[in-house]
Tab-separated table of C-alpha atoms in Angstrom:
chain	number	residue	atom	x	y	z
A	200	MET	CA	92.226	22.602	85.882
A	201	LYS	CA	95.088	20.582	84.481
A	202	ASN	CA	95.801	23.000	81.630
A	203	GLU	CA	96.448	25.691	84.249
A	204	ILE	CA	98.849	23.366	86.080
A	205	LEU	CA	100.664	22.906	82.783
A	206	LEU	CA	100.742	26.649	82.119
A	207	ASP	CA	102.195	27.248	85.601
A	208	ALA	CA	104.775	24.494	85.118
A	209	ILE	CA	105.894	26.024	81.809
A	210	GLY	CA	106.415	29.266	83.738
A	211	LYS	CA	109.019	27.516	85.866
A	212	ILE	CA	111.252	26.106	83.140
A	213	ASP	CA	114.976	26.854	83.009
A	214	GLU	CA	115.593	30.585	82.544
A	215	GLU	CA	118.221	29.821	79.901
A	216	LEU	CA	115.502	28.386	77.649
A	217	VAL	CA	113.428	31.540	78.045
A	218	PHE	CA	116.401	33.815	77.516
A	219	ALA	CA	117.431	31.930	74.371
A	220	ALA	CA	113.906	32.238	72.966
A	221	GLU	CA	113.898	35.975	73.650
A	222	LYS	CA	117.146	36.421	71.772
A	223	SER	CA	116.027	34.300	68.827
A	224	LYS	CA	114.636	35.732	65.613
A	225	LYS	CA	114.139	34.742	62.015
A	226	LYS	CA	116.935	32.968	60.225
A	227	LYS	CA	119.478	35.166	58.505
A	228	PHE	CA	119.963	35.271	54.738
A	229	PRO	CA	122.863	33.190	53.391
A	230	PHE	CA	125.060	36.243	52.741
A	231	ILE	CA	124.949	37.075	56.440
A	232	LYS	CA	126.244	33.601	57.194
A	233	TRP	CA	128.981	34.268	54.716
A	234	ALA	CA	129.735	37.586	56.398
A	235	ALA	CA	130.028	35.807	59.739
A	236	ALA	CA	132.396	33.270	58.184
A	237	ALA	CA	134.414	36.128	56.719
A	238	ALA	CA	134.621	37.753	60.138
A	239	ILE	CA	135.943	34.551	61.664
A	240	PHE	CA	138.427	34.313	58.804
A	241	ALA	CA	139.513	37.884	59.553
A	242	VAL	CA	140.049	36.949	63.177
A	243	ILE	CA	142.249	34.043	62.154
A	244	ILE	CA	144.235	36.119	59.677
A	245	PHE	CA	144.555	39.358	61.625
A	246	GLY	CA	144.457	37.942	65.131
A	247	ALA	CA	141.587	40.167	66.261
A	248	GLU	CA	140.450	39.610	69.794
A	249	ILE	CA	137.057	38.151	70.603
A	250	LYS	CA	135.755	39.007	74.053
A	251	PRO	CA	133.999	36.091	75.731
A	252	PHE	CA	130.295	36.428	76.435
A	253	GLU	CA	129.758	38.227	79.701
A	254	HIS	CA	128.279	35.732	82.100
A	255	ASN	CA	129.132	35.196	85.695
A	256	PRO	CA	128.821	31.497	86.553
A	257	LEU	CA	129.294	32.236	90.229
A	258	VAL	CA	126.233	34.417	90.566
A	259	GLN	CA	123.396	32.026	91.241
A	260	SER	CA	120.140	32.563	93.028
A	261	GLU	CA	119.948	32.003	96.756
A	262	GLN	CA	123.678	31.718	97.276
A	263	PHE	CA	123.615	33.989	100.280
A	264	ILE	CA	125.301	32.954	103.482
A	265	LYS	CA	125.689	34.181	107.037
A	266	ILE	CA	128.872	34.225	109.086
A	267	GLU	CA	129.112	33.651	112.800
A	268	GLY	CA	129.455	36.969	114.628
A	269	PHE	CA	128.033	38.979	111.693
A	270	GLU	CA	124.346	38.214	112.175
A	271	ASN	CA	123.136	41.478	110.583
A	272	VAL	CA	125.069	40.855	107.382
A	273	ILE	CA	124.269	38.605	104.449
A	274	TYR	CA	127.066	37.660	102.093
A	275	GLY	CA	126.803	36.734	98.418
A	276	PRO	CA	129.370	35.811	95.734
A	277	ILE	CA	131.202	38.881	94.460
A	278	LEU	CA	129.645	40.582	91.447
A	279	PHE	CA	131.575	41.692	88.398
A	280	GLU	CA	131.158	45.397	89.223
A	281	GLU	CA	132.180	44.747	92.809
A	282	ARG	CA	135.469	43.324	91.544
A	283	LYS	CA	136.113	46.776	90.086
A	284	GLU	CA	134.996	48.495	93.289
A	285	PHE	CA	137.560	46.519	95.283
A	286	GLY	CA	140.261	46.952	92.687
A	287	ILE	CA	140.475	43.215	91.966
A	288	ILE	CA	140.150	43.995	88.255
A	289	GLY	CA	140.701	47.180	86.271
A	290	GLU	CA	138.018	49.868	85.910
A	291	ASP	CA	137.825	49.429	82.140
A	292	GLU	CA	137.466	45.661	82.074
A	293	ILE	CA	134.445	44.199	80.364
A	294	GLY	CA	133.381	40.587	80.520
A	295	LEU	CA	134.397	37.936	82.998
A	296	THR	CA	137.425	36.710	81.076
A	297	GLU	CA	139.826	34.193	82.592
A	298	GLU	CA	142.147	36.920	83.861
A	299	ASN	CA	139.192	38.835	85.330
A	300	ARG	CA	138.165	35.887	87.466
A	301	TYR	CA	141.134	36.568	89.781
A	302	GLU	CA	142.326	33.380	91.317
A	303	ILE	CA	142.732	33.716	95.078
A	304	THR	CA	146.114	32.575	96.331
A	305	GLU	CA	147.620	32.041	99.794
A	306	LYS	CA	148.878	35.643	99.893
A	307	ASP	CA	145.270	36.927	99.758
A	308	ILE	CA	144.184	34.965	102.817
A	309	GLY	CA	144.137	37.274	105.799
A	310	GLU	CA	143.032	36.807	109.374
A	311	PHE	CA	140.350	34.295	110.297
A	312	MET	CA	136.883	35.924	110.513
A	313	GLY	CA	134.619	33.033	111.526
A	314	THR	CA	132.688	30.146	110.037
A	315	VAL	CA	129.632	29.995	107.798
A	316	VAL	CA	126.526	29.292	109.878
A	317	GLU	CA	123.764	29.725	107.278
A	318	GLY	CA	123.586	28.879	103.579
A	319	GLU	CA	123.546	25.806	101.385
A	320	GLU	CA	124.406	22.586	103.168
A	321	ASP	CA	127.825	22.012	101.631
A	322	ILE	CA	129.094	25.474	102.581
A	323	ILE	CA	127.986	25.510	106.239
A	324	GLY	CA	131.016	25.244	108.510
A	325	SER	CA	133.383	26.650	105.867
A	326	ARG	CA	136.099	28.922	107.176
A	327	VAL	CA	135.973	32.626	106.370
A	328	TYR	CA	138.989	34.930	106.121
A	329	HIS	CA	139.668	38.617	105.668
A	330	PHE	CA	141.092	39.711	102.338
A	331	THR	CA	144.751	40.639	103.005
A	332	LYS	CA	144.344	43.750	100.893
A	333	TYR	CA	141.407	44.909	103.081
A	334	PRO	CA	142.261	43.783	106.619
A	335	ASP	CA	139.747	46.154	108.271
A	336	SER	CA	136.846	45.472	105.950
A	337	ASP	CA	134.144	43.009	106.966
A	338	LYS	CA	132.368	43.705	103.704
A	339	ILE	CA	134.642	41.612	101.507
A	340	CYS	CA	135.891	38.229	102.644
A	341	ILE	CA	137.257	34.952	101.352
A	342	ILE	CA	135.422	31.698	101.967
A	343	GLU	CA	137.041	28.312	101.757
A	344	THR	CA	134.248	26.542	99.869
A	345	PRO	CA	134.375	22.841	98.914
A	346	GLU	CA	135.300	24.021	95.379
A	347	GLY	CA	138.102	26.290	96.566
A	348	PHE	CA	138.526	29.875	97.724
A	349	GLU	CA	135.817	32.344	96.671
A	350	SER	CA	135.337	36.063	97.306
A	351	TYR	CA	132.090	37.081	98.950
A	352	VAL	CA	130.666	40.535	99.588
A	353	GLY	CA	128.298	41.401	102.420
A	354	TYR	CA	125.351	43.759	102.786
A	355	ILE	CA	123.183	44.749	105.703
A	356	PRO	CA	119.603	44.110	104.583
A	357	VAL	CA	117.772	45.832	107.466
A	358	GLN	CA	114.318	47.218	106.651
A	359	LEU	CA	112.476	49.392	109.173
A	360	GLU	CA	108.878	48.939	110.287
A	361	ILE	CA	106.479	51.874	110.189
A	362	GLY	CA	106.906	53.928	113.369
A	363	GLU	CA	110.527	52.864	113.928
A	364	SER	CA	113.152	55.550	114.328
A	365	SER	CA	115.874	56.315	111.792
A	366	ASP	CA	118.243	55.844	114.752
A	367	SER	CA	117.582	52.077	114.562
A	368	VAL	CA	119.151	51.789	111.129
A	369	PHE	CA	122.087	54.012	112.101
A	370	GLU	CA	122.709	51.874	115.188
A	371	ILE	CA	122.947	48.692	113.104
A	372	PHE	CA	125.632	50.341	110.972
A	373	GLY	CA	127.325	51.667	114.098
A	374	PHE	CA	126.806	55.332	113.130
A	375	PRO	CA	127.815	57.987	114.031
A	376	GLU	CA	130.844	56.460	115.855
A	377	SER	CA	131.874	54.227	112.949
A	378	LEU	CA	131.036	56.741	110.211
A	379	GLU	CA	134.135	57.010	108.083
A	380	LYS	CA	132.896	58.747	104.983
A	381	MET	CA	129.850	60.660	103.773
A	382	GLU	CA	129.540	61.112	100.021
A	383	VAL	CA	127.005	62.862	97.826
A	384	ARG	CA	126.188	61.336	94.454
A	385	TYR	CA	123.962	62.992	91.900
A	386	SER	CA	123.816	59.893	89.721
A	387	TRP	CA	124.750	56.276	90.233
A	388	GLY	CA	128.446	55.517	90.428
A	389	LYS	CA	129.605	59.107	90.268
A	390	THR	CA	130.809	60.542	93.550
A	391	VAL	CA	130.390	64.251	93.435
A	392	PHE	CA	131.923	65.292	96.729
A	393	GLU	CA	132.500	64.301	100.331
A	394	ILE	CA	130.975	65.963	103.358
A	395	ASN	CA	133.207	66.472	106.370
A	396	GLY	CA	133.499	68.296	109.663
A	397	GLU	CA	130.630	70.364	110.992
A	398	GLU	CA	128.504	69.849	107.891
A	399	ARG	CA	128.711	66.094	108.320
A	400	GLU	CA	127.611	66.431	111.930
A	401	ARG	CA	124.741	68.718	110.913
A	402	VAL	CA	123.527	66.232	108.253
A	403	PHE	CA	123.635	63.417	110.736
A	404	GLU	CA	121.787	65.478	113.326
A	405	ILE	CA	118.986	66.204	110.815
A	406	LEU	CA	118.632	62.593	109.685
A	407	SER	CA	118.585	61.219	113.231
A	408	GLY	CA	115.556	60.642	115.437
A	409	LYS	CA	113.013	60.670	112.620
A	410	GLU	CA	109.991	58.350	112.501
A	411	ASN	CA	109.428	55.945	109.597
A	412	LEU	CA	106.150	57.042	107.980
A	413	GLY	CA	106.017	54.239	105.432
A	414	PRO	CA	105.633	54.231	101.630
A	415	GLU	CA	102.044	55.506	101.659
A	416	GLU	CA	103.154	58.854	103.060
A	417	GLU	CA	105.656	59.212	100.236
A	418	SER	CA	102.914	58.453	97.677
A	419	ARG	CA	100.555	60.918	99.336
A	420	ARG	CA	103.162	63.640	99.035
A	421	LYS	CA	103.809	62.778	95.399
A	422	ALA	CA	100.114	63.294	94.664
A	423	GLU	CA	100.085	66.589	96.610
A	424	LEU	CA	103.112	67.819	94.699
A	425	PHE	CA	101.399	66.910	91.432
A	426	PHE	CA	98.288	68.866	92.419
A	427	GLU	CA	100.308	71.885	93.568
A	428	THR	CA	102.216	71.936	90.276
A	429	TYR	CA	99.538	71.201	87.696
A	430	GLY	CA	96.354	72.111	89.577
A	431	ASN	CA	94.466	68.947	88.615
A	432	GLU	CA	93.701	65.526	90.062
A	433	ASP	CA	94.790	63.315	87.185
A	434	TYR	CA	97.269	61.669	89.552
A	435	VAL	CA	95.876	61.111	93.021
A	436	PHE	CA	96.487	59.046	96.118
A	437	ASP	CA	93.850	56.348	96.453
A	438	GLU	CA	93.252	55.654	100.148
A	439	ASN	CA	91.716	52.222	99.477
A	440	GLU	CA	94.551	51.071	97.232
A	441	GLY	CA	97.194	52.740	99.397
A	442	LYS	CA	98.998	54.045	96.339
A	443	CYS	CA	98.840	56.710	93.616
A	444	VAL	CA	96.580	56.085	90.634
A	445	GLU	CA	96.235	57.817	87.272
A	446	LYS	CA	92.816	59.150	86.388
A	447	VAL	CA	93.894	59.845	82.812
A	448	LYS	CA	95.877	57.499	80.594
A	449	GLY	CA	98.490	58.280	77.976
A	450	PRO	CA	100.473	61.431	77.172
A	451	VAL	CA	99.083	64.616	78.704
A	452	THR	CA	99.763	68.334	78.340
A	453	TYR	CA	99.559	70.652	81.345
A	454	VAL	CA	100.451	74.189	82.276
A	455	ASP	CA	102.472	74.236	85.483
A	456	GLN	CA	102.299	76.786	88.299
A	457	ASN	CA	104.836	79.012	86.502
A	458	GLY	CA	102.661	79.105	83.387
A	459	GLU	CA	104.973	76.787	81.436
A	460	LYS	CA	103.541	74.143	79.146
A	461	VAL	CA	104.626	70.591	80.002
A	462	SER	CA	103.858	67.612	77.799
A	463	GLY	CA	105.065	64.264	76.586
A	464	GLY	CA	104.330	61.776	79.335
A	465	SER	CA	101.604	60.102	81.341
A	466	PRO	CA	100.637	61.715	84.688
A	467	SER	CA	102.771	59.153	86.547
A	468	VAL	CA	105.807	59.970	84.395
A	469	LEU	CA	105.353	63.700	85.030
A	470	SER	CA	104.871	63.008	88.722
A	471	ARG	CA	108.116	61.045	88.859
A	472	LYS	CA	110.003	63.937	87.246
A	473	LEU	CA	108.633	66.325	89.867
A	474	PHE	CA	109.463	63.910	92.675
A	475	LEU	CA	113.058	63.428	91.537
A	476	GLU	CA	113.725	67.133	91.061
A	477	LYS	CA	117.046	67.960	92.796
A	478	SER	CA	117.150	64.499	94.411
A	479	CYS	CA	120.477	62.870	95.220
A	480	SER	CA	122.003	59.926	97.092
A	481	ILE	CA	124.018	60.226	100.259
A	482	ILE	CA	126.325	57.310	100.928
A	483	LEU	CA	127.353	56.727	104.511
A	484	VAL	CA	130.338	54.390	104.739
A	485	SER	CA	131.245	52.648	107.997
A	486	GLU	CA	134.779	51.885	109.191
A	487	ASP	CA	134.283	48.202	108.427
A	488	GLY	CA	133.304	49.015	104.853
A	489	PHE	CA	129.489	48.769	104.853
A	490	GLU	CA	127.461	51.377	103.000
A	491	LEU	CA	124.102	52.871	103.848
A	492	HIS	CA	122.452	54.557	100.865
A	493	VAL	CA	120.159	57.420	101.746
A	494	SER	CA	117.922	58.858	99.024
A	495	TYR	CA	117.111	62.518	99.460
A	496	TYR	CA	113.909	63.901	97.874
A	497	PRO	CA	113.697	67.642	98.610
A	498	ALA	CA	110.652	68.119	96.347
A	499	VAL	CA	108.506	66.249	98.876
A	500	GLU	CA	110.670	67.110	101.904
A	501	MET	CA	111.513	63.479	102.611
A	502	PHE	CA	114.431	61.098	102.704
A	503	TRP	CA	114.647	57.324	102.500
A	504	ALA	CA	117.024	55.237	104.613
A	505	ARG	CA	115.464	51.756	104.847
A	506	GLY	CA	112.328	53.675	105.816
A	507	TYR	CA	110.461	56.841	104.745
A	508	PHE	CA	111.205	59.948	106.791
A	509	SER	CA	109.868	63.475	106.755
A	510	LEU	CA	111.889	66.704	106.965
A	511	SER	CA	110.821	70.195	107.932
A	512	GLU	CA	111.100	73.083	105.489
A	513	ALA	CA	114.068	74.516	107.410
A	514	GLU	CA	115.831	71.125	107.463
A	515	THR	CA	115.296	70.723	103.715
A	516	GLU	CA	116.766	74.173	103.112
A	517	THR	CA	119.833	73.344	105.209
A	518	LEU	CA	120.374	70.001	103.450
A	519	ASN	CA	119.930	71.607	100.020
A	520	LYS	CA	122.765	73.995	100.889
A	521	ILE	CA	125.058	71.259	102.184
A	522	PHE	CA	124.317	68.987	99.210
A	523	LYS	CA	124.788	71.961	96.829
A	524	LEU	CA	121.373	71.547	95.289
A	525	GLU	CA	120.477	75.215	95.098
B	269	MET	CA	122.694	50.596	83.522
B	270	LYS	CA	124.039	47.051	83.550
B	271	ASP	CA	122.108	44.269	85.296
B	272	GLU	CA	124.860	43.721	87.819
B	273	ASP	CA	124.767	47.413	88.764
B	274	ILE	CA	121.017	47.210	89.257
B	275	ILE	CA	121.354	44.044	91.367
B	276	GLY	CA	124.061	45.846	93.317
B	277	LEU	CA	121.610	48.681	94.021
B	278	PHE	CA	118.994	46.195	95.263
B	279	TRP	CA	121.577	44.616	97.531
B	280	LYS	CA	122.612	47.998	98.849
B	281	ARG	CA	118.910	48.696	99.483
B	282	ASP	CA	119.170	51.785	97.292
B	283	GLU	CA	115.693	52.843	96.177
B	284	THR	CA	116.929	53.925	92.751
B	285	ALA	CA	117.094	50.178	92.002
B	286	ILE	CA	113.347	50.313	91.390
B	287	SER	CA	113.395	53.258	88.999
B	288	GLU	CA	116.389	51.800	87.129
B	289	THR	CA	114.658	48.411	86.873
B	290	SER	CA	111.435	50.000	85.744
B	291	GLU	CA	113.264	52.064	83.142
B	292	LYS	CA	115.230	49.127	81.742
B	293	TYR	CA	112.713	46.312	82.054
B	294	GLY	CA	109.386	48.173	82.138
B	295	PRO	CA	108.629	47.633	78.422
B	296	TYR	CA	109.743	43.969	78.569
B	297	CYS	CA	107.595	43.130	81.598
B	298	ARG	CA	104.676	45.195	80.302
B	299	LYS	CA	104.659	43.125	77.114
B	300	ILE	CA	104.360	39.916	79.139
B	301	ALA	CA	101.580	41.393	81.291
B	302	ARG	CA	99.801	42.705	78.185
B	303	ASN	CA	99.847	39.305	76.486
B	304	ILE	CA	98.093	37.848	79.505
B	305	LEU	CA	95.797	40.610	80.658
B	306	TRP	CA	95.187	43.056	77.796
B	307	ASN	CA	94.108	45.755	80.208
B	308	GLU	CA	96.293	48.791	80.839
B	309	GLU	CA	95.229	49.290	84.439
B	310	ASP	CA	95.868	45.648	85.332
B	311	GLU	CA	99.218	45.727	83.523
B	312	GLU	CA	100.272	48.733	85.584
B	313	GLU	CA	99.269	46.968	88.786
B	314	CYS	CA	101.274	43.875	87.873
B	315	LEU	CA	104.303	45.964	86.946
B	316	ASN	CA	104.296	47.837	90.242
B	317	ASP	CA	103.896	44.549	92.101
B	318	THR	CA	106.789	43.087	90.086
B	319	TRP	CA	109.170	45.853	91.235
B	320	LEU	CA	107.944	45.423	94.800
B	321	CYS	CA	108.451	41.664	94.650
B	322	ALA	CA	111.979	42.163	93.266
B	323	TRP	CA	112.669	44.631	96.096
B	324	LYS	CA	111.520	42.065	98.650
B	325	THR	CA	113.419	39.116	97.180
B	326	ILE	CA	116.761	40.694	96.143
B	327	PRO	CA	118.558	40.159	98.485
B	328	PRO	CA	118.774	37.314	99.409
B	329	LYS	CA	118.519	36.388	95.734
B	330	LYS	CA	121.132	37.350	93.185
B	331	PRO	CA	119.434	36.497	89.896
B	332	ASN	CA	121.598	35.146	87.161
B	333	ARG	CA	119.455	36.852	84.544
B	334	LEU	CA	117.569	39.837	85.810
B	335	SER	CA	115.319	40.004	82.739
B	336	THR	CA	113.891	36.497	83.027
B	337	TYR	CA	113.769	36.758	86.810
B	338	LEU	CA	111.533	39.822	86.516
B	339	GLY	CA	109.640	38.347	83.560
B	340	LYS	CA	108.820	35.274	85.592
B	341	ILE	CA	107.460	37.391	88.446
B	342	THR	CA	105.336	39.442	86.034
B	343	ARG	CA	104.046	36.284	84.358
B	344	ASN	CA	102.996	34.742	87.684
B	345	LEU	CA	101.393	37.929	88.969
B	346	SER	CA	99.567	38.496	85.674
B	347	LEU	CA	98.250	34.938	85.570
B	348	ASN	CA	97.056	35.226	89.162
B	349	LEU	CA	95.315	38.495	88.356
B	350	PHE	CA	93.856	36.943	85.229
B	351	ARG	CA	92.378	34.121	87.306
B	352	LYS	CA	90.952	36.614	89.770
B	353	LYS	CA	89.427	38.707	86.983
B	354	LYS	CA	88.105	35.611	85.280
B	355	MET	CA	86.122	34.869	88.409
B	356	GLU	CA	84.759	38.376	88.046
B	357	LYS	CA	84.145	37.756	84.312
B	358	ARG	CA	86.843	40.144	83.163
B	359	GLY	CA	90.184	39.766	81.429
B	360	GLY	CA	91.373	39.058	77.917
B	361	GLY	CA	94.619	38.754	76.002
B	362	GLN	CA	95.988	35.422	74.882
B	363	THR	CA	95.433	33.516	78.127
B	364	GLU	CA	92.079	31.871	77.324
B	365	LEU	CA	93.345	30.742	73.917
B	366	VAL	CA	96.583	29.406	75.356
B	367	LEU	CA	94.752	27.535	78.097
B	368	SER	CA	92.398	25.977	75.614
B	369	GLU	CA	95.360	24.900	73.450
B	370	LEU	CA	97.135	23.387	76.451
B	371	SER	CA	94.039	21.327	77.209
B	372	GLU	CA	95.115	19.231	74.239
B	373	CYS	CA	98.244	18.191	76.159
B	374	VAL	CA	96.367	16.732	79.116
B	375	SER	CA	94.162	13.657	79.338
B	376	SER	CA	91.059	15.154	80.930
B	377	PRO	CA	91.347	18.893	81.464
B	378	GLU	CA	88.489	19.135	83.942
B	379	ASN	CA	89.984	16.743	86.457
B	380	VAL	CA	92.062	18.605	89.050
B	381	GLU	CA	93.357	15.474	90.751
B	382	THR	CA	96.897	14.733	89.712
B	383	SER	CA	99.623	12.617	91.189
B	384	VAL	CA	102.445	14.301	89.268
B	385	GLU	CA	104.776	16.458	91.313
B	386	GLU	CA	105.231	19.905	89.789
B	387	ARG	CA	109.009	19.582	89.938
B	388	GLU	CA	108.884	16.374	87.872
B	389	LEU	CA	106.546	18.011	85.399
B	390	VAL	CA	108.798	21.059	84.970
B	391	SER	CA	111.811	18.836	84.491
B	392	ALA	CA	109.972	16.694	81.884
B	393	ILE	CA	108.920	19.817	79.956
B	394	GLU	CA	112.509	21.072	80.002
B	395	LYS	CA	113.736	17.703	78.734
B	396	PHE	CA	111.145	17.783	75.962
B	397	LEU	CA	112.125	21.309	74.953
B	398	TRP	CA	115.869	20.682	74.916
B	399	LYS	CA	115.237	17.777	72.511
B	400	GLN	CA	113.422	20.023	70.021
B	401	PRO	CA	115.070	21.818	67.103
B	402	GLU	CA	115.964	25.350	68.169
B	403	GLU	CA	113.332	27.250	66.210
B	404	LYS	CA	110.483	24.957	67.218
B	405	ARG	CA	111.566	25.175	70.825
B	406	ASN	CA	111.652	28.979	70.698
B	407	ILE	CA	108.237	29.161	69.039
B	408	PHE	CA	106.793	26.984	71.798
B	409	ILE	CA	108.326	29.156	74.547
B	410	ARG	CA	107.170	32.390	72.907
B	411	ARG	CA	103.642	31.023	72.816
B	412	TYR	CA	103.352	29.280	76.186
B	413	TRP	CA	105.835	31.187	78.368
B	414	HIS	CA	105.435	34.717	76.965
B	415	LEU	CA	101.876	34.094	75.711
B	416	CYS	CA	102.640	35.920	72.443
B	417	SER	CA	99.952	35.776	69.759
B	418	VAL	CA	100.410	33.390	66.816
B	419	LYS	CA	100.540	36.409	64.489
B	420	GLU	CA	103.358	37.991	66.461
B	421	ILE	CA	105.380	34.758	66.538
B	422	ALA	CA	104.915	34.361	62.787
B	423	GLU	CA	106.299	37.879	62.296
B	424	ILE	CA	109.284	37.269	64.584
B	425	TYR	CA	110.377	34.135	62.721
B	426	GLY	CA	109.350	35.261	59.249
B	427	ILE	CA	106.973	32.364	58.701
B	428	SER	CA	103.233	32.250	57.963
B	429	GLU	CA	100.627	32.199	60.689
B	430	SER	CA	99.344	28.837	59.469
B	431	LYS	CA	102.830	27.344	59.654
B	432	THR	CA	103.246	28.704	63.201
B	433	ALA	CA	99.885	27.246	64.230
B	434	SER	CA	100.795	23.917	62.680
B	435	VAL	CA	104.202	23.810	64.471
B	436	LEU	CA	102.445	24.502	67.763
B	437	PHE	CA	99.750	21.908	67.073
B	438	ARG	CA	102.351	19.199	66.397
B	439	MET	CA	104.395	20.195	69.438
B	440	ARG	CA	101.374	19.972	71.718
B	441	ASN	CA	100.721	16.427	70.517
B	442	GLU	CA	104.387	15.538	70.896
B	443	LEU	CA	104.431	17.005	74.401
B	444	LYS	CA	101.381	14.989	75.375
B	445	ASN	CA	103.004	11.770	74.131
B	446	PHE	CA	106.307	12.669	75.759
B	447	LEU	CA	104.702	13.320	79.138
B	448	GLU	CA	102.870	9.992	78.932
B	449	LYS	CA	106.106	8.166	78.105
B	450	GLU	CA	107.924	9.886	80.981
B	451	GLY	CA	105.150	8.921	83.382
B	452	THR	CA	104.342	12.567	84.036
B	453	ALA	CA	101.118	12.843	82.021
B	454	LEU	CA	98.473	15.039	83.565
């Protein structure tokens, strides 16, 4: 029907229009307008600083590229937070102000890395260079685009098939030979500590040679954990759907296996809390700067590294000790 | 967590991207799904599929606005589910009403045959919307992109329901005329 075609077409309009509508609300009273005028006046008089609206014009959809010789890596324009990560701008900076854009100059252009072989038409064939500041890193690079020099950052987007070994993902990153750093993070962005020496070897040994069991296995274990803890089947794994489903909606109150009363969330919310209990991220960094994020979920004796892998009870105990989760 | 951090997590293939996205944009996407489906179970399904779709598409995509990127996915998934449920005589929300209103913007709603390319149609709608005064434009988008109820829109903009309905009525007529003039009438 044509009205459905129209409804679908409206769904594809410019995102800026949608965003503007979401931010809009009823008109302000006149005194608020006056207050705004007064604020501007104050800026003029007292020279207060106005931070520009945070918006990165470089980050557009589908701007990924591939570079000859780095087939496993996809590169995209550098993100604001990545500028901080690479020390291009200060840690405390907010907003992509003029000075935060960091203009690349001749002194930043390092050794030639290759040419762009995949991406939008006008960028194919562009020359790619190392960043002088990071000569050994293949993760950050400078591309000579038709508009000028731009910083790009690469990621390895490998995703394992069910049945594949965890060794496959480690091989792509060049681990263990190229493993430079192993970090444990309890929450995003905050490195808690590094793992070195024998412990690092032991972690790697445990994570290696495991078979990818797929997301359904993880969901199955979530449902089992829920049943073990609360003794009911309000949150179960549905074999037909291949995922967990709630049998009861809305906030629930249960008594857990220790006799403690738990309330305040839906069964899926409570399940998530159980699942994430003592979980952490392990970041494996390669010599050429690429990171593999491993999520560790001891509550269900599993870890995720581009696939879903099972651990034995003894392995979980060992990892809990190394990751200081006890 | 900031959008760029979340996008960074997706790019690093860090699974916490999904929980962070769900925590930040769950209510926003649920509202869109609710407007279309009005069924908690279906909303949940669409939300889970939205996170999965984001996981599959970022990378290679680096959305400029994560909110609207996710909202768009939820809207499409919800409308598809609505159509499926409609075949099974289920579903609710604002979708039927919105579709019936949009019938006023097309010449003969029953005829599927159309020579207009979708891209041209989208671009004509955008052109039409950019020409509108800001508030009218936003009312239109709230109704036909987010599928918000007329009552809700009236509350957002502090105007009466009848005024909202009348703004929408006039805009539908204007859109129909505009599309005809642009040679993109359906």
